[in-house]
CSV table of C-alpha atoms and ligand atoms in Angstrom, one decimal:
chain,number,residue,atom,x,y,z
A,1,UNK,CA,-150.3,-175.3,-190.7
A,2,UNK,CA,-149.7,-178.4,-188.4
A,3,UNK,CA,-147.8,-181.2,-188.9
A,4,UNK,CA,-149.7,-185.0,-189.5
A,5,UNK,CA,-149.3,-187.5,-186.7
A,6,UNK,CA,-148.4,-190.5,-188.5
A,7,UNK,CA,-148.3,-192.6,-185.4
A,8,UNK,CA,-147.2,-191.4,-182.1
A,9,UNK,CA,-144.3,-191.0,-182.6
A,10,UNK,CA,-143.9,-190.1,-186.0
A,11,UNK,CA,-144.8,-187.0,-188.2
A,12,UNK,CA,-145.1,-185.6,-191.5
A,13,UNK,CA,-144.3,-182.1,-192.9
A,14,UNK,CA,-144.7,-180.5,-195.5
A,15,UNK,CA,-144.0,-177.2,-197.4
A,16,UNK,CA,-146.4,-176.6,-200.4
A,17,UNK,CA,-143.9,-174.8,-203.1
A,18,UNK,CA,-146.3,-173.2,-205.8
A,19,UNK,CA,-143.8,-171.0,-207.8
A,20,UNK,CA,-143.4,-170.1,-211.6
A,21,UNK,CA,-140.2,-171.5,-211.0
A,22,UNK,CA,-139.3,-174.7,-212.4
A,23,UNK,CA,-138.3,-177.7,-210.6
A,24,UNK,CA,-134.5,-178.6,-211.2
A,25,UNK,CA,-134.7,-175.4,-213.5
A,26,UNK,CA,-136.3,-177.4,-216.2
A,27,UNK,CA,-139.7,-178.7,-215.2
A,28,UNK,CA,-142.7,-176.8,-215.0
A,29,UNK,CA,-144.4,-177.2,-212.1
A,30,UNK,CA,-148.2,-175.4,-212.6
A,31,UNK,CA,-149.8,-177.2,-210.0
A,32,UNK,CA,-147.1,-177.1,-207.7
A,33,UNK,CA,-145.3,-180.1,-205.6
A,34,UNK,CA,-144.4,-180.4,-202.1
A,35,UNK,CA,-141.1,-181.0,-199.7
A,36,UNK,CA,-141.9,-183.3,-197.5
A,37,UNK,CA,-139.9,-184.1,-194.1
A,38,UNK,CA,-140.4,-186.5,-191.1
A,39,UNK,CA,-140.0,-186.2,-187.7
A,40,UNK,CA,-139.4,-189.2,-185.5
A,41,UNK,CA,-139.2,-189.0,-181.5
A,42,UNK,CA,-137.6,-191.4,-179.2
A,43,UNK,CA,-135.4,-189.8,-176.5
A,44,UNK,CA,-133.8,-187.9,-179.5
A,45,UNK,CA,-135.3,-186.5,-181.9
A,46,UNK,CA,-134.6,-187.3,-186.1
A,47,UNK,CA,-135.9,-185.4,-188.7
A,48,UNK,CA,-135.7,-187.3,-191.7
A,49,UNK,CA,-134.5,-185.1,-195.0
A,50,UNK,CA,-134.9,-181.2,-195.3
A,51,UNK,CA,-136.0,-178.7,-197.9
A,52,UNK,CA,-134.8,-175.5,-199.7
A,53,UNK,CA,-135.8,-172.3,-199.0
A,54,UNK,CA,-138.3,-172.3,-201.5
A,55,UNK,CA,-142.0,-170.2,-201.9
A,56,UNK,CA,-142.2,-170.4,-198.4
A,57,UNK,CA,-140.8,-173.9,-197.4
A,58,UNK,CA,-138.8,-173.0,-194.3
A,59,UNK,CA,-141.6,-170.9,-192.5
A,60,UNK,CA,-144.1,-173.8,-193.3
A,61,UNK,CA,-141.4,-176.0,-191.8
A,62,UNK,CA,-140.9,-174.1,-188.6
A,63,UNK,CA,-144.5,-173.7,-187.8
A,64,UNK,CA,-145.3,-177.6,-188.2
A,65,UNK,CA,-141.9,-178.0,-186.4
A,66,UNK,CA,-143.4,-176.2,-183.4
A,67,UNK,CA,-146.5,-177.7,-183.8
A,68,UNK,CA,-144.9,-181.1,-182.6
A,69,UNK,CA,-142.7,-178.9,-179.9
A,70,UNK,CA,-139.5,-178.9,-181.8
A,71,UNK,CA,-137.8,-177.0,-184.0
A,72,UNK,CA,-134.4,-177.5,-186.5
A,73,UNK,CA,-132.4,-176.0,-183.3
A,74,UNK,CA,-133.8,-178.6,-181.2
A,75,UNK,CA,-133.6,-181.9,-183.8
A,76,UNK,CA,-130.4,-184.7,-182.5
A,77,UNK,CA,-130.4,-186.2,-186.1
A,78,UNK,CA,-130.5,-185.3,-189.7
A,79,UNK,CA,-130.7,-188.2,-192.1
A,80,UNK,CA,-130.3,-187.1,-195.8
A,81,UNK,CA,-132.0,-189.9,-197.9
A,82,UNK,CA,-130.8,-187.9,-201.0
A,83,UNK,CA,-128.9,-185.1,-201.6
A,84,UNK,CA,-130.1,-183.4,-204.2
A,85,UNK,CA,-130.6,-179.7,-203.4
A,86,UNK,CA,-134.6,-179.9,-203.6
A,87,UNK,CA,-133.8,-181.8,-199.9
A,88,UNK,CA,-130.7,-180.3,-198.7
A,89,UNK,CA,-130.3,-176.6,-200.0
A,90,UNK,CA,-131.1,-175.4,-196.7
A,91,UNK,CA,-128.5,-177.7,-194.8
A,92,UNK,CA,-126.0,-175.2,-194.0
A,93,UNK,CA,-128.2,-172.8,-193.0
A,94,UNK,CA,-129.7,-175.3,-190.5
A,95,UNK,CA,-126.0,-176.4,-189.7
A,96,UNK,CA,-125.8,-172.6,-188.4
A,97,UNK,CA,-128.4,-172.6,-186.5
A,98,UNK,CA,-128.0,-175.9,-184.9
A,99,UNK,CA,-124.3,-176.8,-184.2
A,100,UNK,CA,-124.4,-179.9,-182.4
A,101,UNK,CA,-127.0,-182.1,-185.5
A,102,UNK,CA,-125.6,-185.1,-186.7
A,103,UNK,CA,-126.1,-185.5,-190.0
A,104,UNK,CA,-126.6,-189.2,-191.1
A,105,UNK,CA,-126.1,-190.3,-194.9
A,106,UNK,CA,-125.0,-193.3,-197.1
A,107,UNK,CA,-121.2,-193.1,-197.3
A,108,UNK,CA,-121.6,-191.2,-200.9
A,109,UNK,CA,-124.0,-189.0,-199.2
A,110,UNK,CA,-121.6,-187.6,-196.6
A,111,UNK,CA,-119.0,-187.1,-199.2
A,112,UNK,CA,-121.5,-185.0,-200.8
A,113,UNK,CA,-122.4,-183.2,-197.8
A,114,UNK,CA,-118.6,-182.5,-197.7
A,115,UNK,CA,-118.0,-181.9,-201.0
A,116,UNK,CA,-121.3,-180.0,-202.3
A,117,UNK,CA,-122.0,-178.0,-198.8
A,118,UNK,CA,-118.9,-178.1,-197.4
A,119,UNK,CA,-119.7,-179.5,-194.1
A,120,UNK,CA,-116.8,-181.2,-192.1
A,121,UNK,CA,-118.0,-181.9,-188.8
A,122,UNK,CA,-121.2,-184.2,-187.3
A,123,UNK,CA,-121.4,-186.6,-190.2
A,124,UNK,CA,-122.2,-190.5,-189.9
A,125,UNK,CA,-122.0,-192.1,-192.9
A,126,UNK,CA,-124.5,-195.7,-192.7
A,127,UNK,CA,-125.2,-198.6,-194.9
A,128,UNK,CA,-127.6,-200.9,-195.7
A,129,UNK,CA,-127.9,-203.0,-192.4
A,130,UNK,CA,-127.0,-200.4,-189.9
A,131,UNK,CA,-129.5,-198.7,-187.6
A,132,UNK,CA,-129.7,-195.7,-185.1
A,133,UNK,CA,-131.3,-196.3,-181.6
A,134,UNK,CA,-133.4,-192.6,-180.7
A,135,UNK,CA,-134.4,-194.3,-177.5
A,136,UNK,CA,-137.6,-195.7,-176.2
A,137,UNK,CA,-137.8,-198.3,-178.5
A,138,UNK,CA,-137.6,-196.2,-181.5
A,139,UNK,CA,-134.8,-197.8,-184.3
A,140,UNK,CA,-134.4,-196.4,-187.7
A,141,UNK,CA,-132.9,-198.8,-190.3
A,142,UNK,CA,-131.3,-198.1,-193.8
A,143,UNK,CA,-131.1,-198.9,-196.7
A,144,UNK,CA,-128.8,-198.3,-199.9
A,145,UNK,CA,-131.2,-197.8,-202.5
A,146,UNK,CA,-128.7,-196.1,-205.4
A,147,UNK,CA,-129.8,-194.0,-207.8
A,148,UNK,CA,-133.4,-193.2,-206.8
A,149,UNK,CA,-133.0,-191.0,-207.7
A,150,UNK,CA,-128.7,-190.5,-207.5
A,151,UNK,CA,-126.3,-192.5,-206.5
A,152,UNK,CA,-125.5,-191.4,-202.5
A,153,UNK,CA,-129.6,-192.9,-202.0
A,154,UNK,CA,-131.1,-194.7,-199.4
A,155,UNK,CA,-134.9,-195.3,-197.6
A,156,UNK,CA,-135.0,-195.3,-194.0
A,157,UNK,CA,-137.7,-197.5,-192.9
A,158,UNK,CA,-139.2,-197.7,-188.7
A,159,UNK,CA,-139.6,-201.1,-188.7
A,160,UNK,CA,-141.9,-200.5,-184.7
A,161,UNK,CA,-144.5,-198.5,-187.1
A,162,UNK,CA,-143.8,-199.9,-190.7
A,163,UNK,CA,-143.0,-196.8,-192.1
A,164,UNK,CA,-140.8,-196.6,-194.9
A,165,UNK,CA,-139.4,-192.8,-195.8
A,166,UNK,CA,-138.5,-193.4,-199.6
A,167,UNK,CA,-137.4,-189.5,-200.5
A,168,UNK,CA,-138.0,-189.6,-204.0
A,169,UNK,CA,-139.2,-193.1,-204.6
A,170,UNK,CA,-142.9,-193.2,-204.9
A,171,UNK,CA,-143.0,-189.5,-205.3
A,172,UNK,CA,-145.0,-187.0,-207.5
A,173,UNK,CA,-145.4,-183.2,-208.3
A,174,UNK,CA,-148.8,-181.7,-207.1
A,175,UNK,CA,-149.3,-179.8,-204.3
A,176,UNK,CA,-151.0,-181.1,-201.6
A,177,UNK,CA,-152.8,-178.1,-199.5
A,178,UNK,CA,-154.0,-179.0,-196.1
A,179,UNK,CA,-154.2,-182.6,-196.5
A,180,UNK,CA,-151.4,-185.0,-196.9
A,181,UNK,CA,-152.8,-188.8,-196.3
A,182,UNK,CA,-153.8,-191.0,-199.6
A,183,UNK,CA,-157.2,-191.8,-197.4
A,184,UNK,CA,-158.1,-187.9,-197.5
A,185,UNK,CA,-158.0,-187.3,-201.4
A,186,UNK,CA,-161.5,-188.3,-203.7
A,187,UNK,CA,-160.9,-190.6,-206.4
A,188,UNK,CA,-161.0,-187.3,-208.5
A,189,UNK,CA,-157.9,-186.1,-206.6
A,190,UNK,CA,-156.6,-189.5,-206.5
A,191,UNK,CA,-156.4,-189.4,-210.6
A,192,UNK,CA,-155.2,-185.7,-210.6
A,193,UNK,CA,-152.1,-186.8,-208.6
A,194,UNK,CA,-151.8,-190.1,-211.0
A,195,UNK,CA,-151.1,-188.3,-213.5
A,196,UNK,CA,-148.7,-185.4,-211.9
A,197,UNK,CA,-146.7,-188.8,-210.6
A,198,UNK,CA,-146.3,-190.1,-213.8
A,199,UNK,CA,-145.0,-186.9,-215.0
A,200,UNK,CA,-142.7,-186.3,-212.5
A,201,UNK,CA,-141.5,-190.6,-212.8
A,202,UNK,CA,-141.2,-189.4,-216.4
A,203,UNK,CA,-138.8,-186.5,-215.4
A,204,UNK,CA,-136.9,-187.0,-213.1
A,205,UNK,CA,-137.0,-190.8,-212.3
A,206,UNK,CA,-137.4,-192.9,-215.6
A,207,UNK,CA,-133.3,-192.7,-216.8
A,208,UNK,CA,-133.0,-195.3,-213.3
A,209,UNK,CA,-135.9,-197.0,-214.4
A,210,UNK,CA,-133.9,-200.4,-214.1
A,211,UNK,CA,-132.5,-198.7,-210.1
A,212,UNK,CA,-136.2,-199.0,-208.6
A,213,UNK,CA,-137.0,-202.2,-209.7
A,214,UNK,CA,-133.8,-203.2,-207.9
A,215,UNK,CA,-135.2,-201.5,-205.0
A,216,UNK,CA,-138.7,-203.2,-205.4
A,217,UNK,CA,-137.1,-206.3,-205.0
A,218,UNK,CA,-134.8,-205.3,-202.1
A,219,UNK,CA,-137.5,-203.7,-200.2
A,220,UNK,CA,-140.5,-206.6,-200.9
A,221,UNK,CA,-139.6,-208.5,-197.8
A,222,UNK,CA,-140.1,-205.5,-195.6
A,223,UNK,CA,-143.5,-205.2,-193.5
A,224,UNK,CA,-144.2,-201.9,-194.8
A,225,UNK,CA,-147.9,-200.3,-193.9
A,226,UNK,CA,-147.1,-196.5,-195.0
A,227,UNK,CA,-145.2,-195.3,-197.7
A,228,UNK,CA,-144.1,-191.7,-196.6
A,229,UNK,CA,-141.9,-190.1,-199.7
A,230,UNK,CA,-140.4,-186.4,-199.9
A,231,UNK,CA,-143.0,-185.5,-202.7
A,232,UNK,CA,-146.3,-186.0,-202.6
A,233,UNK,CA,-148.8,-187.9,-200.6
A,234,UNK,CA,-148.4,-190.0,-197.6
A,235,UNK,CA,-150.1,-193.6,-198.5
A,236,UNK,CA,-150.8,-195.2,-195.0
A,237,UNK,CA,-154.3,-196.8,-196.6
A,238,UNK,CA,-153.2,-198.3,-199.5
A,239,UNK,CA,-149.3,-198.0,-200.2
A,240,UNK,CA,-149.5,-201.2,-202.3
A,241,UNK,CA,-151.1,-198.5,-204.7
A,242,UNK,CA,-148.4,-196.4,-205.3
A,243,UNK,CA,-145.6,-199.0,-205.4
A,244,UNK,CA,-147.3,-201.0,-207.6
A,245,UNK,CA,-147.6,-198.0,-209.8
A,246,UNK,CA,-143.5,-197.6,-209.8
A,247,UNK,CA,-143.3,-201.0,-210.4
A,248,UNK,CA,-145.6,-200.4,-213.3
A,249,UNK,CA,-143.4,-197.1,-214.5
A,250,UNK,CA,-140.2,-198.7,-213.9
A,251,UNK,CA,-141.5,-201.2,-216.5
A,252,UNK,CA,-142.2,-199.4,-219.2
A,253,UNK,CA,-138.7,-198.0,-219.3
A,254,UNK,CA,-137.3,-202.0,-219.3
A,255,UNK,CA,-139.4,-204.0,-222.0
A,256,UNK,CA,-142.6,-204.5,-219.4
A,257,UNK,CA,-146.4,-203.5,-221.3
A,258,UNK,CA,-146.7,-200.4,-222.1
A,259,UNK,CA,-150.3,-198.8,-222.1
A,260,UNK,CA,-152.0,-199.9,-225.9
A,261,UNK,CA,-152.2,-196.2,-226.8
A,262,UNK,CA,-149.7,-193.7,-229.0
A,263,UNK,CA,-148.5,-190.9,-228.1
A,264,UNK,CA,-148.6,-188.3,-231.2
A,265,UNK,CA,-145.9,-185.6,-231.2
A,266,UNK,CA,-145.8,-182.7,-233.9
A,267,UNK,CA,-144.4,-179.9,-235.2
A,268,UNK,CA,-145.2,-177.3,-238.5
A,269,UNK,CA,-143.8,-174.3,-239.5
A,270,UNK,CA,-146.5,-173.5,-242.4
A,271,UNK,CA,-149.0,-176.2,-241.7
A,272,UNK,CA,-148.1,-178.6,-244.3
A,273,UNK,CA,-146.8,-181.2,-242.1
A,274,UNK,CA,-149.6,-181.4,-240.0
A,275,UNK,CA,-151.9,-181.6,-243.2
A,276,UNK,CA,-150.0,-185.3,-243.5
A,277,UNK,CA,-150.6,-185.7,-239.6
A,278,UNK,CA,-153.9,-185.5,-240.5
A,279,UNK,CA,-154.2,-188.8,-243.0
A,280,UNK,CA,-151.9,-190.5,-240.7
A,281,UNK,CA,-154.3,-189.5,-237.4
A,282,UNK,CA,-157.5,-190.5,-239.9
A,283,UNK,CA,-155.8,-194.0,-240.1
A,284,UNK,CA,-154.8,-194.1,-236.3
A,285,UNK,CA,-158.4,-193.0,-235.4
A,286,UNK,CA,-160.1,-195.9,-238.3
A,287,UNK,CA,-158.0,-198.6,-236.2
A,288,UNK,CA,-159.7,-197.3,-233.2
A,289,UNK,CA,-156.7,-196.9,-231.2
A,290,UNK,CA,-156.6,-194.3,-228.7
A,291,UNK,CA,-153.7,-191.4,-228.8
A,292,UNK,CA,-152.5,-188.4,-227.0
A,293,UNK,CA,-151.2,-185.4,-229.0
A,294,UNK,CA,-148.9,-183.0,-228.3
A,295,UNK,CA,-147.8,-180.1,-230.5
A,296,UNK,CA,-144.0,-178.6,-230.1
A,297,UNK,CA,-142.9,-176.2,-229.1
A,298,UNK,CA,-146.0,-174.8,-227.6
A,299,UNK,CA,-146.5,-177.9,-225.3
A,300,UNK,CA,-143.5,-178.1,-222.8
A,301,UNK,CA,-141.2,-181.2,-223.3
A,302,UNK,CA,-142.1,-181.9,-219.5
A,303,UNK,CA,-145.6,-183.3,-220.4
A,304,UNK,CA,-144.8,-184.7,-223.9
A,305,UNK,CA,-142.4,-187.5,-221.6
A,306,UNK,CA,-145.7,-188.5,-219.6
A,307,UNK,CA,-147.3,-189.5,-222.4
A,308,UNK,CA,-144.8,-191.1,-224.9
A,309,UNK,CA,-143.0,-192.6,-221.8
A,310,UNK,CA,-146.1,-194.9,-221.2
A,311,UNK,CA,-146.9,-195.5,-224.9
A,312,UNK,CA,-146.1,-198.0,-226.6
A,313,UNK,CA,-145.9,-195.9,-230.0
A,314,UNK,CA,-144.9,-193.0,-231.4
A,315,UNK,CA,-145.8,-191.1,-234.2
A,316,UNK,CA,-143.0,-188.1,-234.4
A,317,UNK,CA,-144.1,-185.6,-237.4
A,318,UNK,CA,-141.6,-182.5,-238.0
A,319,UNK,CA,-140.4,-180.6,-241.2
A,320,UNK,CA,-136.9,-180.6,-241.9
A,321,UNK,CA,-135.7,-177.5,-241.2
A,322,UNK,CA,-132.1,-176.1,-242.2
A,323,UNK,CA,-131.3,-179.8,-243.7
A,324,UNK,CA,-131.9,-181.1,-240.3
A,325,UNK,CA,-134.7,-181.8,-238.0
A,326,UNK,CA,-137.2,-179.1,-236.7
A,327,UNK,CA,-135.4,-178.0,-233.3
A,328,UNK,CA,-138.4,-178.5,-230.8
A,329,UNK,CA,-138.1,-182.0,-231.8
A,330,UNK,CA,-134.7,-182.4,-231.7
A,331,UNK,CA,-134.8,-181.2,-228.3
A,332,UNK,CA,-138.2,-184.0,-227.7
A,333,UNK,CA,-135.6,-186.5,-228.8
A,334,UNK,CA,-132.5,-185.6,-226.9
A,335,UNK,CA,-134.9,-186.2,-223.9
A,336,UNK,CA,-136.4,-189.5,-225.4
A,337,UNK,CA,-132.5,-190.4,-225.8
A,338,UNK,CA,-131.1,-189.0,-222.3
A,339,UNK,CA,-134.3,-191.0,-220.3
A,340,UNK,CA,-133.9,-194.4,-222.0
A,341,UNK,CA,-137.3,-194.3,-224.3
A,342,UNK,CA,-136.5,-198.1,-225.5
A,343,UNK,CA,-138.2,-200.2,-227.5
A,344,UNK,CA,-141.2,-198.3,-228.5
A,345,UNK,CA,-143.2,-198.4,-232.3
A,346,UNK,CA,-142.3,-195.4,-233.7
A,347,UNK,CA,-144.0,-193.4,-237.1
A,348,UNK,CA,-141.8,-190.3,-238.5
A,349,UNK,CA,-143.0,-188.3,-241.2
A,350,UNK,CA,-143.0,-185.0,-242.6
A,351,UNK,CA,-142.6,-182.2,-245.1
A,352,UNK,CA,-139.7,-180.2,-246.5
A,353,UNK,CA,-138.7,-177.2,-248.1
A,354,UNK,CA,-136.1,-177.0,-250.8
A,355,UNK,CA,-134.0,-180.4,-249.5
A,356,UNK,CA,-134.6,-182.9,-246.5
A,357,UNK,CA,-132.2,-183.9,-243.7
A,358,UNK,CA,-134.6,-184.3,-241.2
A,359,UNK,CA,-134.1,-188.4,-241.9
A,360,UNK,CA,-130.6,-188.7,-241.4
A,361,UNK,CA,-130.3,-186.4,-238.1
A,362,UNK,CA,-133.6,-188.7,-236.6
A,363,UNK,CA,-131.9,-192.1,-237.7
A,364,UNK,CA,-128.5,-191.2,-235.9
A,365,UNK,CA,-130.7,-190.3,-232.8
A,366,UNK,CA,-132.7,-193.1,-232.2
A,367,UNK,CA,-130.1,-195.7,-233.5
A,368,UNK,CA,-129.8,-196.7,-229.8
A,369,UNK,CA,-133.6,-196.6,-228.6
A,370,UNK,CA,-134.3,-200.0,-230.6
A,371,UNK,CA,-137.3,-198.0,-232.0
A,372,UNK,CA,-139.4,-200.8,-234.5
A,373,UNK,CA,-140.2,-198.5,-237.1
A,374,UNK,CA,-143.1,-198.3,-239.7
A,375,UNK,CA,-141.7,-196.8,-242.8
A,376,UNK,CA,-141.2,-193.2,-243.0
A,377,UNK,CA,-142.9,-190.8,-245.2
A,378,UNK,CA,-141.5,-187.3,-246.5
A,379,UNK,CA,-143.0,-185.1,-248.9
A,380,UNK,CA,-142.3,-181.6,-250.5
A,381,UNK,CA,-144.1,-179.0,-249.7
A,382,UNK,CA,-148.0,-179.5,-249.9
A,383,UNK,CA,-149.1,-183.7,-249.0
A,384,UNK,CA,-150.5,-184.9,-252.8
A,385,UNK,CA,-153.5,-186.9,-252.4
A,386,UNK,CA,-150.8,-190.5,-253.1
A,387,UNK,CA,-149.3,-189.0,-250.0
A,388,UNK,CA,-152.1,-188.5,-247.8
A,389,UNK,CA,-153.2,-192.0,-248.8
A,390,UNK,CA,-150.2,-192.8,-248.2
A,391,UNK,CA,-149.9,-191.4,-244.7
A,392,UNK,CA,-153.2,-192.9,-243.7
A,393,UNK,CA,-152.0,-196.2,-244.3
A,394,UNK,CA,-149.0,-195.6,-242.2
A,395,UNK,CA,-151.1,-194.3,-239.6
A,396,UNK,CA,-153.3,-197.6,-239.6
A,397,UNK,CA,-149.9,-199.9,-239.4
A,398,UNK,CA,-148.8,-198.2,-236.7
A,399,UNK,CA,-152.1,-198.5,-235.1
A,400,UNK,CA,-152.8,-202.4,-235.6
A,401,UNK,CA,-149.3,-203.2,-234.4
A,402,UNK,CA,-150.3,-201.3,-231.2
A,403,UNK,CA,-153.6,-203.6,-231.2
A,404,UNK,CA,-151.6,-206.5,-231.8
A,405,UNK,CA,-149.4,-206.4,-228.8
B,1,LIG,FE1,-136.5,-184.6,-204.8
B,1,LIG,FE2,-133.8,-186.0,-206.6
B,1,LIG,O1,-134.7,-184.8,-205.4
């Protein structure tokens, strides 16, 4: 594999990790994602963030290394957008190999390359404002961007070719194969890696929600023309696409429209809770509004965030179970809670055994999520025929209030 002449002086790589493995140990990754790195030539040479030794990363990275004549033995510069180990597990190994690198981070960054990888020596911490000359013409700026996605973060942008490397900003999962340029994907492939960007916004990104639109702003003035992140594709066509999509994202997670649809998340242990999903899908589906509809455990959490987190309703449907709520939910919820799920419409219902609790544990974990709530319905055992009416009623309030936004 080669690497992607960006311009003339600038390049992309790429290591397509397709593992069973999951990304940051939690989230699947079926389709795969990539770890994408720049190189930039002047006199010296920068590669811009790195890559853990990963299904293959590091021999995809020395073959497009040579492919452009150099090699991490060879590179003057290291800059470390980010630090997390996706980007920099591989650091000391290429501080081994190549003594003399200096490694160039946001002030938090180099205490982390301290701190985490316990490197001492060939460090330059830089903040937004400061640049470094690689000769011929060739300037890289940065920029403090914190907490896209943690706190040591910046972009580097090359102002001669517009470029802006964003690490995880404007990133997605997905695997990219051969190609790596948004003008070399049909509109097909285009809405495959919509939807593994959302996911991964959803993920990993969505807690900072309120972080990148800071960095919108901060970054508007620039004359960008490519958009080159550490996941995902390059967008040298049409970057406006992808970072009005984060704008977008960022959004949802900070009282901005959410999509007119609701996400439907259940759970049964003997099938009598999902007899009262039923009535209350009946009503959703009588008010025409359209809904996506997960079942848990047996869908991972990973892709139940994609689709509440651009909702704008929920309908959460779970037995009680041990006087408190069904675990795969609780776990649903935990996640809701820990990636700032605010301010959506939200349906609970569901069945029992011999007591409830399911209520109580729910209230106390959304209490800070400013969920509007359509009142809740639980039933014993098997739904009665008032309950099913019941629940289909529900299911059409919750419904028009999405039509009504
Ligand atoms: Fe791709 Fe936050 O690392």
């Amino acid at each position: 594999m080669h690497a992607h002449a960006i311009t003339d002086t600038v390049s992309a790589i790429h290591a397509n990790v397709e593992t069973t493995a999951r990304f940051e140990g939690i989230w699947p990754i079926p389709h795969g994602v990539t770890l994408n790195s720049y190189v930039v030539k002047g006199d010296k040479t920068a590669l811009i963030d790195l890559a853990k030794d990963w299904a293959g990363s590091i021999d995809q990275f020395n073959e497009q290394l040579a492919s452009v004549g150099t090699s991490f033995e060879k590179i003057d510069y290291l800059i470390l957008n980010h630090l997390e180990p996706d980007h920099t597990a591989f650091l000391v190994e290429l501080r081994k190999r190549n003594p003399r690198v200096e490694i160039i981070s946001t002030p938090k960054g180099v205490a982390m390359v301290r701190n985490f990888f316990k490197i001492a020596e060939g460090l330059r911490e830089v903040k937004t404002g400061d640049a470094l000359d690689l000769g011929k013409g060739k300037t890289l700026e940065f920029f403090e961007t914190p907490n896209i996605h943690w706190p040591e973060t910046m972009m580097t942008f090359d102002r001669e070719d517009g470029i802006l490397f964003s690490c995880d900003g404007f990133g997605s999962y997905g695997s990219l194969g051969e190609r790596v340029f948004d003008d070399e994907f049909t509109s097909e492939e285009h809405a495959f890696y919509e939807r593994e960007s959302l996911r991964y916004y959803a993920n990993i990104v969505a807690s900072f929600s309120a972080f990148v639109t800071k960095a919108l702003d901060k970054l508007g003035s620039l004359p960008i023309k490519v958009i080159a992140p550490s996941h995902g594709i390059v967008w040298r066509k049409n970057p406006g696409e992808i970072v009005s999509r984060y704008a977008k994202y960022a959004a949802y997670n900070s009282g901005g429209a959410r999509e007119k649809e609701i996400c439907v998340i259940w759970g049964s242990m003997y099938g009598y809770t999902k007899q009262g999903l039923d009535a209350v899908i009946a009503g959703i589906e009588a008010e025409k509004v359209p809904y996506a509809i997960h079942q848990v455990p047996d869908t991972d959490a990973s892709f139940v965030l994609a689709d509440a987190f651009k909702a704008s309703a929920l309908v959460i449907a779970m037995p009680t179970y041990e006087y408190k709520m069904f675990p795969p939910m609780a776990h649903v919820l935990d996640l809701f809670e820990r990636k700032h799920f605010v301010g959506k419409k939200a349906l609970r219902i569901g069945s029992w055994g011999w007591v409830g609790g399911a209520k109580k544990e729910y209230e106390e974990r959304i209490a800070g999520l400013k969920w509007d709530s359509v009142e809740s319905v639980e039933w014993q055992g098997i739904p009665t025929a008032e309950d099913l009416a019941t629940l289909t009623e529900r299911g059409r309030e919750l419904a028009r209030l999405v039509k009504q936004e």
